[in-house]
Tab-separated table of C-alpha atoms and ligand atoms in Angstrom:
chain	number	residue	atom	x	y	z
A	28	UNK	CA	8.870	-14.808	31.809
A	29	UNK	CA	8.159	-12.139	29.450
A	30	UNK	CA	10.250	-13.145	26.089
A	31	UNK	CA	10.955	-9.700	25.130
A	32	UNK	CA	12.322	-8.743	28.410
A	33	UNK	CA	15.427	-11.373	26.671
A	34	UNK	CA	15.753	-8.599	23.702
A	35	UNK	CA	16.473	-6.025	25.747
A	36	UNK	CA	18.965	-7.897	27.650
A	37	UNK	CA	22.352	-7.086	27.473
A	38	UNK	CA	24.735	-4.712	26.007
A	39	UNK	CA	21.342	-2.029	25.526
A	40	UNK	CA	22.527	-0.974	28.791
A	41	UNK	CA	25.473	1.156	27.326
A	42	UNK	CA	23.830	2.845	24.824
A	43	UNK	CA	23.087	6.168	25.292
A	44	UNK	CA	20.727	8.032	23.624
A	45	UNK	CA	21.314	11.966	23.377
A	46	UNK	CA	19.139	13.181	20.655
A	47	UNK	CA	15.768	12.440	22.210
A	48	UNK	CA	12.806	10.043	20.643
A	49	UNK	CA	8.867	10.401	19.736
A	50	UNK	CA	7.027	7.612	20.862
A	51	UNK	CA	3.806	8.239	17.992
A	52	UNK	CA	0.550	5.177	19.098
A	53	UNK	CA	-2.535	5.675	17.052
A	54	UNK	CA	-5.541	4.748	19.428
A	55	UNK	CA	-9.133	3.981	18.983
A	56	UNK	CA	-11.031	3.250	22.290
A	57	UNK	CA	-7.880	2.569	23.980
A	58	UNK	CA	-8.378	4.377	27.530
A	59	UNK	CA	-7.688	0.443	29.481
A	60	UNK	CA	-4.412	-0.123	27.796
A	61	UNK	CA	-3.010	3.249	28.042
A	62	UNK	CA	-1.743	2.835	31.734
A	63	UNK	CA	-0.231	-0.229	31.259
A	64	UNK	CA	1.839	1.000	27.924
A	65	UNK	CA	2.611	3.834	29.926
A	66	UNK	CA	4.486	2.691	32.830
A	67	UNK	CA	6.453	0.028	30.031
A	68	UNK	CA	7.634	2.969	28.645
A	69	UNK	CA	8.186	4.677	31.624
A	70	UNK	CA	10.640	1.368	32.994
A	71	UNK	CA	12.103	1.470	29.764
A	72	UNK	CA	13.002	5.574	29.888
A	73	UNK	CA	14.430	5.249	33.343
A	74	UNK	CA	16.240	2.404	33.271
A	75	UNK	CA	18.199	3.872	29.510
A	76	UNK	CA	17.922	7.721	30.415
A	77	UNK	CA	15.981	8.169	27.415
A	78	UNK	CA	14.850	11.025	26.280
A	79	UNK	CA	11.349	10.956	24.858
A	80	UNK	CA	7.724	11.851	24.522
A	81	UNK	CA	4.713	9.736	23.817
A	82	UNK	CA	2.039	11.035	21.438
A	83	UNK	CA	-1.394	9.069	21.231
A	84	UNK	CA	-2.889	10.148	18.258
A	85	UNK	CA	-6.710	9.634	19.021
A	86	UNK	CA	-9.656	9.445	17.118
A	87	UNK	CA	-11.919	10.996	19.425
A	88	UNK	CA	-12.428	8.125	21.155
A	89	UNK	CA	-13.791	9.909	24.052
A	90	UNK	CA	-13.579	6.480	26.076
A	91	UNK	CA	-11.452	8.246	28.943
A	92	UNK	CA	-8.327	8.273	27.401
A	93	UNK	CA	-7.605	11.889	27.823
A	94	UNK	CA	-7.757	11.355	31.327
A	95	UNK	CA	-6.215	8.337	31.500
A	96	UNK	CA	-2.842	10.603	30.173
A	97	UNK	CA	-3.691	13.015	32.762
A	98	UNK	CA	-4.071	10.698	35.799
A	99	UNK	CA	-0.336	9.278	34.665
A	100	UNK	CA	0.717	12.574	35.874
A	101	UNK	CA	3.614	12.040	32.790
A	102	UNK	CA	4.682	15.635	31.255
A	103	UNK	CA	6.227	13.784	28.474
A	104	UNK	CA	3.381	12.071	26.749
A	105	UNK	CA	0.040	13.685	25.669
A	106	UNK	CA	-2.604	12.928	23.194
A	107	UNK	CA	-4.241	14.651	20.045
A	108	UNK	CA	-7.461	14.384	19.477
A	109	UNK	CA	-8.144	13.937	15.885
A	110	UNK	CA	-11.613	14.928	14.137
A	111	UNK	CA	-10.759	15.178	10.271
A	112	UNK	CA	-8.964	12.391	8.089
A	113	UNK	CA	-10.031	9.540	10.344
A	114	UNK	CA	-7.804	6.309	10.419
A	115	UNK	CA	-4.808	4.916	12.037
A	116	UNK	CA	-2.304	5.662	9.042
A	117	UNK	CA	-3.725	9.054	8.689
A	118	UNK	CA	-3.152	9.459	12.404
A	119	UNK	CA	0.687	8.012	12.535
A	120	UNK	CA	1.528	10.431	9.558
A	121	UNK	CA	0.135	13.470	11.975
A	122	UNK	CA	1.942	12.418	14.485
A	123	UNK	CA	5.004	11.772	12.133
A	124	UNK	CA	4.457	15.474	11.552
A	125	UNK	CA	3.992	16.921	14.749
A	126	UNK	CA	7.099	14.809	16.424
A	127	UNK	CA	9.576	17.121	18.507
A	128	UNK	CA	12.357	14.545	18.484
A	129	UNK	CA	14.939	12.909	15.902
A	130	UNK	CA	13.929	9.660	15.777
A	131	UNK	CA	10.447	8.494	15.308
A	132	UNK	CA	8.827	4.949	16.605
A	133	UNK	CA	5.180	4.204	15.225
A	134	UNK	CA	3.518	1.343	18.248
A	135	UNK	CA	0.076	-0.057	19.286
A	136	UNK	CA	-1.110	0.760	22.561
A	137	UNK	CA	-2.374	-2.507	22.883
A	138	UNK	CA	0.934	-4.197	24.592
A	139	UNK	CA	1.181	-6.457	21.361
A	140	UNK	CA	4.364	-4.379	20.810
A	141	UNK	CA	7.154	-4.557	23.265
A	142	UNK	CA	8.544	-1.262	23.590
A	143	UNK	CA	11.912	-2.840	25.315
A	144	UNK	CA	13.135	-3.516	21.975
A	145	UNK	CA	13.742	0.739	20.848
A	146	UNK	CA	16.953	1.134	22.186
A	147	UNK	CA	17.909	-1.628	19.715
A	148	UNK	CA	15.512	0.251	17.191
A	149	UNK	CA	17.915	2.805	17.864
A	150	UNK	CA	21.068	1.570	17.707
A	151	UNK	CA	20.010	0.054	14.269
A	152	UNK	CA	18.836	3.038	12.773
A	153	UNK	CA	22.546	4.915	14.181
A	154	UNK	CA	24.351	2.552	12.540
A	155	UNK	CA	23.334	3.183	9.174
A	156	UNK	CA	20.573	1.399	8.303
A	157	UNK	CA	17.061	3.445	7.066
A	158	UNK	CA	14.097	1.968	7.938
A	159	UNK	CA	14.027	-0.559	11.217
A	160	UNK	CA	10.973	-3.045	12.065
A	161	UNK	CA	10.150	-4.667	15.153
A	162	UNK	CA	9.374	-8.017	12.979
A	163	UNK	CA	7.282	-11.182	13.887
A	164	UNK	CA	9.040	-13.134	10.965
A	165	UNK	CA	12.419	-12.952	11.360
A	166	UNK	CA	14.799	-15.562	13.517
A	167	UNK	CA	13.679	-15.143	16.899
A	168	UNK	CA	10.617	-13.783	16.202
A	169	UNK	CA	7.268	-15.231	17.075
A	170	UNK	CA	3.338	-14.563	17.797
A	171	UNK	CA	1.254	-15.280	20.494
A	172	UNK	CA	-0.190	-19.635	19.585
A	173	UNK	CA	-3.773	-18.382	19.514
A	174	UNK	CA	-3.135	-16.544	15.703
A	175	UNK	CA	-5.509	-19.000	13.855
A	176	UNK	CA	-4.480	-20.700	10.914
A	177	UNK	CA	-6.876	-17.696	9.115
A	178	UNK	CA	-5.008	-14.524	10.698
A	179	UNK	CA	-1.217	-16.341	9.638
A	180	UNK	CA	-2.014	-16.881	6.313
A	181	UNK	CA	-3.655	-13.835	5.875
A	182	UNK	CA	-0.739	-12.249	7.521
A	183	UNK	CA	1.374	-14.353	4.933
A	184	UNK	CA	-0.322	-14.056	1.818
A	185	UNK	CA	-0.634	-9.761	2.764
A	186	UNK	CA	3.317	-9.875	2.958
A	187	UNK	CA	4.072	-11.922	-0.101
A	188	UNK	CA	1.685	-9.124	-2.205
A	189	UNK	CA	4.258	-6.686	-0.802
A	190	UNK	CA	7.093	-8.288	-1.836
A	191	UNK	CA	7.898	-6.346	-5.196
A	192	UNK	CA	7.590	-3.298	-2.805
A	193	UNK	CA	10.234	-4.402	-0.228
A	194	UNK	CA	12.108	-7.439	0.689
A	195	UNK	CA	11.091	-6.750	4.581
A	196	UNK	CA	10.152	-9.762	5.910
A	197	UNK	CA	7.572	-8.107	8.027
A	198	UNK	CA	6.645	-5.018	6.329
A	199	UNK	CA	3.014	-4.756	7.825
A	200	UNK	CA	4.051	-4.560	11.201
A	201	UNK	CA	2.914	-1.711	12.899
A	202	UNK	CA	6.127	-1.341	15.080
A	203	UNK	CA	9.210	0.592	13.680
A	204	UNK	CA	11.260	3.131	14.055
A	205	UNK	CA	13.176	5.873	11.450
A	206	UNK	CA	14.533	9.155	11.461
A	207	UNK	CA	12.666	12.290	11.225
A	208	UNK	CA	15.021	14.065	9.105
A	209	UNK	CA	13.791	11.080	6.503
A	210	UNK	CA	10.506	11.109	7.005
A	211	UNK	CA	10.553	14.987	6.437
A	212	UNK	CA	12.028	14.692	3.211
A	213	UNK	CA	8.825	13.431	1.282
A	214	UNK	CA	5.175	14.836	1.793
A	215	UNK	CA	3.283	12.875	-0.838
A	216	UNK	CA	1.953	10.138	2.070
A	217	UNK	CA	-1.157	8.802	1.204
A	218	UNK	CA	-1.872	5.758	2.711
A	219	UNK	CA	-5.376	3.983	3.277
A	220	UNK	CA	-5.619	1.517	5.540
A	221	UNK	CA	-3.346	0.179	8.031
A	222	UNK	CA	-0.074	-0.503	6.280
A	223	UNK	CA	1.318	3.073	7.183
A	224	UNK	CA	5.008	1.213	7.483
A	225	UNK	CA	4.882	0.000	4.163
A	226	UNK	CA	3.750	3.431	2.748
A	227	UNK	CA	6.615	5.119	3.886
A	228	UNK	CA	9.316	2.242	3.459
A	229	UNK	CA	7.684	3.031	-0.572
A	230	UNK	CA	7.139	6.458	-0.790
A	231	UNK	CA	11.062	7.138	1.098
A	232	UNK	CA	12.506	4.696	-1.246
A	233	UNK	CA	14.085	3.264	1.917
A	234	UNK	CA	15.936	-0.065	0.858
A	235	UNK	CA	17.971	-0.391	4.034
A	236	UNK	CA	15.686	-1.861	5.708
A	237	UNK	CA	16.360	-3.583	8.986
A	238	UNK	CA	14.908	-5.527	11.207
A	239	UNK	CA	14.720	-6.545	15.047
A	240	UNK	CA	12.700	-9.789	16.151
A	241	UNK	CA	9.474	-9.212	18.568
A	242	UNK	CA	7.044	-11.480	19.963
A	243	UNK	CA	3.548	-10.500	19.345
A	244	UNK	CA	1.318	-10.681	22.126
A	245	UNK	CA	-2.346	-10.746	21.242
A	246	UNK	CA	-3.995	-7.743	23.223
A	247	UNK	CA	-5.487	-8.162	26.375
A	248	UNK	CA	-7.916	-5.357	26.603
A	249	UNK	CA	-10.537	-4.555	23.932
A	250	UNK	CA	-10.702	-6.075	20.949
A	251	UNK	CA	-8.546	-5.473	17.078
A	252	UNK	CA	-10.007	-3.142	14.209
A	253	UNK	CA	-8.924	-5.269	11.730
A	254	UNK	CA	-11.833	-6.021	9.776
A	255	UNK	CA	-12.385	-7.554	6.127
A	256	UNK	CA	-12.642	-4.180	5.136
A	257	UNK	CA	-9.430	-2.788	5.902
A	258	UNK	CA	-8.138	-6.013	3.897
A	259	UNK	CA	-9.581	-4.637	0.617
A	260	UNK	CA	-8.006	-1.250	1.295
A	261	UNK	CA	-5.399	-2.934	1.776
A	262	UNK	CA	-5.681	-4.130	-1.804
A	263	UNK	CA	-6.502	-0.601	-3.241
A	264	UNK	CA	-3.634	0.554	-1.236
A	265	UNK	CA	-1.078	-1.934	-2.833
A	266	UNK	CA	-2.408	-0.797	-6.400
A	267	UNK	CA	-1.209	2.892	-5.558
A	268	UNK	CA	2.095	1.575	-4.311
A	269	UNK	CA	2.572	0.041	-7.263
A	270	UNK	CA	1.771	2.305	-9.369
A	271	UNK	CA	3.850	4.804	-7.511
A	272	UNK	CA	6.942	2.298	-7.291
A	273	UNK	CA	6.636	1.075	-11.166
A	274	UNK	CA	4.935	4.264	-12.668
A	275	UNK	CA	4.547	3.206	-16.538
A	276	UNK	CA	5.734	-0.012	-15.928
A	277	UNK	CA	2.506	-0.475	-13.713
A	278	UNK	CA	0.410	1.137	-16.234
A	279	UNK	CA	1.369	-1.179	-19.176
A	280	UNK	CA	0.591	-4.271	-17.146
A	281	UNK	CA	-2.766	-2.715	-16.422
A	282	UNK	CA	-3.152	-1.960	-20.171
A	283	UNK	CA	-2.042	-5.657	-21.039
A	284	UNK	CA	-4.087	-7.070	-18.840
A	285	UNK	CA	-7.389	-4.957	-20.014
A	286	UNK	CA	-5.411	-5.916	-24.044
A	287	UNK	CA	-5.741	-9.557	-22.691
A	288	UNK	CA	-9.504	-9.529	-22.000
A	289	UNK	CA	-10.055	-7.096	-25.074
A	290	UNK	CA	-8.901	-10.692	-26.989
A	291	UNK	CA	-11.150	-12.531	-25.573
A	292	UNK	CA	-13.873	-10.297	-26.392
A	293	UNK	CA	-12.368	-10.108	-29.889
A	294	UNK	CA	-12.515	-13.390	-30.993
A	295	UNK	CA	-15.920	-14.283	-29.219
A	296	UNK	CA	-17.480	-11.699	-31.116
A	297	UNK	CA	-16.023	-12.985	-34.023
A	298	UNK	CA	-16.653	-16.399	-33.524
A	299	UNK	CA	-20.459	-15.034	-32.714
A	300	UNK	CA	-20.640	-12.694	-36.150
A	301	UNK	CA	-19.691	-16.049	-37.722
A	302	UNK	CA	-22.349	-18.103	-36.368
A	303	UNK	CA	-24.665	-15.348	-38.343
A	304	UNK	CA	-23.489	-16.195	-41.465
A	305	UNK	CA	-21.757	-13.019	-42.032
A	306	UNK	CA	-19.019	-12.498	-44.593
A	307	UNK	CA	-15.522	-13.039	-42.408
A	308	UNK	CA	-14.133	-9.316	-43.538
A	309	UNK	CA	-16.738	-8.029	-41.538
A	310	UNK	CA	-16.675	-10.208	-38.364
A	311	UNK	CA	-12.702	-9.649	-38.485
A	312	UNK	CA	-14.156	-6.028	-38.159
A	313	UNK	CA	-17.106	-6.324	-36.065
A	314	UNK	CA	-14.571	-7.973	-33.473
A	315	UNK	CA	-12.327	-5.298	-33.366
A	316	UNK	CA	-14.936	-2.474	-32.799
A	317	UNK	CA	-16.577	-4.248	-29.740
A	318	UNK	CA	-13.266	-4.910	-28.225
A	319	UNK	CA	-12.131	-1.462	-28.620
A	320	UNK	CA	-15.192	-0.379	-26.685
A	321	UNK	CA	-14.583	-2.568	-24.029
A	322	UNK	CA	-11.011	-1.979	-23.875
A	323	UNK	CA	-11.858	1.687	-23.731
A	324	UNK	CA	-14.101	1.493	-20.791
A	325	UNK	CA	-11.724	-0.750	-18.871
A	326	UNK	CA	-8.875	1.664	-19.188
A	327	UNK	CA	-10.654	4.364	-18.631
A	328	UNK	CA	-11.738	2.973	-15.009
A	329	UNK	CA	-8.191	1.019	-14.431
A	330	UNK	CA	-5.331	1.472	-16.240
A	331	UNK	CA	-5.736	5.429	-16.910
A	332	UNK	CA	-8.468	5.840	-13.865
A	333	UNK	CA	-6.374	9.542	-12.673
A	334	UNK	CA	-8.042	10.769	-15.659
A	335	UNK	CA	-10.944	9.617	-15.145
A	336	UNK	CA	-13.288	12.412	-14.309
A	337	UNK	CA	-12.700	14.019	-17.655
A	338	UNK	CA	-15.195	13.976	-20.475
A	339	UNK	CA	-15.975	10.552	-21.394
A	340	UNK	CA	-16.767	11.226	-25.304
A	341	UNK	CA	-13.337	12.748	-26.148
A	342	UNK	CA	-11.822	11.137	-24.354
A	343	UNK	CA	-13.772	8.057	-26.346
A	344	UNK	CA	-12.737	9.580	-29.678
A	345	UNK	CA	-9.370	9.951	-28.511
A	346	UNK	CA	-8.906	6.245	-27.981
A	347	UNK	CA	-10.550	5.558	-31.243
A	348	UNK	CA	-8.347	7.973	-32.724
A	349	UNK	CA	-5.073	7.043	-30.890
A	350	UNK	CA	-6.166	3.131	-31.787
A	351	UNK	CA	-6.751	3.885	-35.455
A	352	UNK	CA	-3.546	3.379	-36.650
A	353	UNK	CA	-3.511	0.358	-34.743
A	354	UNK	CA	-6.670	-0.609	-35.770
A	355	UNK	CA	-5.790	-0.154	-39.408
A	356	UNK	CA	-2.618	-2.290	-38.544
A	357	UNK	CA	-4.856	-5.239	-36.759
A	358	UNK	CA	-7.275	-5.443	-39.609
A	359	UNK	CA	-4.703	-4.999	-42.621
A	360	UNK	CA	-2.862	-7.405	-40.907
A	361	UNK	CA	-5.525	-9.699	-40.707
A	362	UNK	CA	-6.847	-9.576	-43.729
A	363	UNK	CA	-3.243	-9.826	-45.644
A	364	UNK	CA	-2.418	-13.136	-44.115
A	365	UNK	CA	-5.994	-14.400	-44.231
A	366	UNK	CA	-5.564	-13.877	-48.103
A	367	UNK	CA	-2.010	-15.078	-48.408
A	368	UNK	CA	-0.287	-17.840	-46.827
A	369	UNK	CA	-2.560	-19.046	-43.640
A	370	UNK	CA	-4.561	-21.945	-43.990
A	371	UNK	CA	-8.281	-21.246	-45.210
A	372	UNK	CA	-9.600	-22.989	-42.692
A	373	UNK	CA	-11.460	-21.534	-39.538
A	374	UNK	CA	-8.282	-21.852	-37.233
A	375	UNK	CA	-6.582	-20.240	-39.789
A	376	UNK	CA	-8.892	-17.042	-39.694
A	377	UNK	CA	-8.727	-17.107	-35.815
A	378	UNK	CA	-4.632	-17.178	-36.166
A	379	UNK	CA	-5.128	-14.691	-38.410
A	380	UNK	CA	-6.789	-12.320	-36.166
A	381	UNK	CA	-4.883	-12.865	-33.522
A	382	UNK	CA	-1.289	-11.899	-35.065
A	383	UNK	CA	-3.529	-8.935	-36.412
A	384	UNK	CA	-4.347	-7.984	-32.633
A	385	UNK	CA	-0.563	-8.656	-31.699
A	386	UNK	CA	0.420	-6.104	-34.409
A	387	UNK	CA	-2.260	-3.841	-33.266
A	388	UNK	CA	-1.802	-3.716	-29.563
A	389	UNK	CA	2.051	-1.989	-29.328
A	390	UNK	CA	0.565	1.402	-31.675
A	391	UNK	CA	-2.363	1.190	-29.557
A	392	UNK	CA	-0.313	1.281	-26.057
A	393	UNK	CA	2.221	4.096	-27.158
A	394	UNK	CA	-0.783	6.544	-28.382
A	395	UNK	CA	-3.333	5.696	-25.913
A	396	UNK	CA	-0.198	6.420	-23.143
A	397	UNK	CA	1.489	10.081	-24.207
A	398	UNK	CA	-1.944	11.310	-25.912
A	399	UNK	CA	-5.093	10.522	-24.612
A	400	UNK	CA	-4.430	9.471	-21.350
A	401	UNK	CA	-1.675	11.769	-20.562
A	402	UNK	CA	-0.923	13.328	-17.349
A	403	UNK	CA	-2.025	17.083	-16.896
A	404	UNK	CA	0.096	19.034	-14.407
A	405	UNK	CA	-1.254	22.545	-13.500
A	406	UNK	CA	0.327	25.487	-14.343
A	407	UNK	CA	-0.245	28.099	-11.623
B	18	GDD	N1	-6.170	6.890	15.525
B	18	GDD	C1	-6.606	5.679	15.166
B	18	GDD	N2	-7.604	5.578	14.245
B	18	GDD	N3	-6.034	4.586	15.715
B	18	GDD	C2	-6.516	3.375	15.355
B	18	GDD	C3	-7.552	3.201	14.422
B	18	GDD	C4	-8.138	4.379	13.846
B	18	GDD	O1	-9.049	4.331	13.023
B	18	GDD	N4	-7.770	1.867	14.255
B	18	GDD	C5	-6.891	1.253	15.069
B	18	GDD	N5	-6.134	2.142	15.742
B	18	GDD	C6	-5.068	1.900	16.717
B	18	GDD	C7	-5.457	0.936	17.809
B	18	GDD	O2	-6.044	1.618	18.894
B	18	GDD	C8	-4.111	0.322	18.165
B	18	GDD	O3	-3.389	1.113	19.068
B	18	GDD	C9	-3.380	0.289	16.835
B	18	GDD	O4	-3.995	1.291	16.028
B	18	GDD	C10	-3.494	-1.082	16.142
B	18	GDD	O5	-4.843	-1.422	15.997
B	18	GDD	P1	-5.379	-2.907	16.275
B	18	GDD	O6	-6.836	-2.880	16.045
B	18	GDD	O7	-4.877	-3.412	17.582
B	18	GDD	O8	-4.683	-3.655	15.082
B	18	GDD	P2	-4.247	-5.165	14.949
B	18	GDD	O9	-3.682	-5.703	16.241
B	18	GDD	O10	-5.340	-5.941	14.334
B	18	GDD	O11	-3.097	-5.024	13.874
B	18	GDD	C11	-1.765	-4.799	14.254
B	18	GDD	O12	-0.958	-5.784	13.702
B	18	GDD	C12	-0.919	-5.764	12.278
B	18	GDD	C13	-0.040	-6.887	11.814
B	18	GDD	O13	-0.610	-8.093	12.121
B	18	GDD	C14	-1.302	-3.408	13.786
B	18	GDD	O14	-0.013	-3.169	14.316
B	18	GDD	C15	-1.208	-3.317	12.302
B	18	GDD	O15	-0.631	-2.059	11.933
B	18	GDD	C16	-0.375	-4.445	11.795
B	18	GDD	O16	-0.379	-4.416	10.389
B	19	MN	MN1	-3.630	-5.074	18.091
């Protein structure tokens, strides 16, 4: 027997729904499934007097869905045919957007997602909590044997990354449910990829998060758009999360990381200008200015990359500029202890250098953040 037939057992039967629902599935060359999610839903609205509609969001599939929502003969659910801003986040936002009713649930039209479970979306969602998933990895929750080892961990490792984001268990599901009225409340939504749950659990701040336990069923019809690709958005996608979630905190980490490499380039230039005989005042230097260059260039495409399609020259003298001080602090530094009271040995110049590059780093952060890289807002 169907497992989540079980979760809707129960007391689901009292619960009665007045303010209405929007039923929002992205599809993509869906047209076989969309019968069969259909007449679930259909059970599901009869037997709980829900109110509801069901919007596919489409990407032009033109595979027959439109009149495979026609032939249902359903006046509650129709479908949008998207042609601009292609993708199934983009599409769920739309739909988010274009909802009629209260409370919003965000399903595949595959069948991997078994809409019996809303009502106790529902009932989650009225009794406080923000955000509700239908979740694979809590108690009671399970996928179909055939995930290989390859999709779990994958699955796994995905979730972990998210983990400073949310402490969801299953925050990449595609099956959840929240209120309009919250959704409403922000506009900034820019996800890419398919991790549209985990852009809004972010961008609302939601940290009443519940969840309900599903089995995933693998789909029968068609085949899954999850490709390698969307796995690197969803990597590019996690930066901007970040980013938005940790603002300067994210930033710094991005700067000490590109600091961190800037070392390494530091000392093998040194340890290269030494090698050519070269007095050690200027290989101290000569590491320095190549590791500002590539610390420059790194930011500039990382750590600072909103600004990056201003010019690259000032902004170049900028860095210098901003780094000067701390530049003047590194080598001073460096050169002080080198003269005074560190060994005169070659680890001793390399220790020497490096407490100069400690001392450095902090003016260079600090300048680099609130002058050259600043944000620009637009004044209309
Ligand atoms: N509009 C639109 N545009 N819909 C799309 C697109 C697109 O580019 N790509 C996929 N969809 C629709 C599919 O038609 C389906 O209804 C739903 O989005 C999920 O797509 P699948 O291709 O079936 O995804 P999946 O089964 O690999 O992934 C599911 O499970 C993941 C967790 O393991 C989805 O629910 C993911 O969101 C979820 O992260
Ligand atoms: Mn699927």
């Amino acid at each position: 027997m169907d497992q989540t037939a079980n979760n809707a057992g129960g007391p689901l039967a009292t619960i009665r729904v007045e303010t209405g629902l929007s039923i929002i599935i992205p599809t993509y060359r869906e047209a076989k499934n969309i019968p069969f999610i259909l007449a679930r839903i259909n059970a599901l609205r009869q037997e709980q007097n829900l109110v509801l509609e069901v919007l596919f969001m489409d990407d032009n599939s033109d595979d027959g869905s439109i009149e495979a929502i026609e032939q249902s003969g359903f006046d509650w659910a129709r479908i949008i045919v998207r042609t601009e801003n292609r993708g199934l986040s983009p599409a769920v936002i739309d739909g988010f957007r274009a909802a009629r009713y209260p409370v919003l649930v965000c399903m595949d039209c595959d069948l991997s997602h078994p809409p019996e479970i809303i009502p106790q979306m529902m009932l989650a969602l009225s009794s406080g909590q923000q955000f509700i998933i239908g979740s694979r990895y809590v108690p009671g929750g399970s996928t179909d044997d055939d995930w290989g080892i390859f999709r779990w961990l994958n699955s796994r490792v995905a979730t972990l990354l998210a983990r400073p984001l949310t402490s969801a268990k299953d925050p990449m599901s595609g099956f959840f449910a929240l209120r309009k009225a919250d959704f409403d409340k922000h506009d900034e939504y820019n996800p890419i990829g398919y991790k549209v749950g985990l852009e809004i659990i972010t961008k609302c701040g939601f940290r009443n998060v519940g969840e309900v336990p599903i089995h995933f069923s693998d789909r029968i019809h068609g085949e899954s758009k999850l490709s390698f690709k969307e796995q690197l958005k969803y990597i590019q996608h996690l930066r901007r999360l970040y980013i938005y979630k940790f603002g300067n905190a994210m930033h710094l980490l991005q700067f000490v990381v590109v600091g961190a490499s800037g070392v390494v380039v530091n000392l093998a230039t040194l340890a290269l200008l030494l090698l050519m005989q070269l007095p050690e005042a200027v290989c101290l230097a000569g590491g320095i200015a190549v590791s500002v260059v590539t610390n420059f260039l790194l930011n500039r495409r990382f750590t600072f990359s909103y600004a990056r399609h201003r010019n690259v020259w000032r902004q170049f003298a900028g860095f210098v500029g901003a780094s000067s001080l701390g530049m003047a602090v590194n080598y001073s530094v460096a050169l002080y202890l080198r003269a005074s009271f560190l060994p005169e040995t070659t680890t001793g110049l390399y220790l020497a250098a490096l407490i100069g590059i400690a001392s450095g780093t902090i003016f260079n952060f600090l300048g680099n953040r609130y002058i050259v890289f600043r944000k620009q807002y637009v004044r209309r």
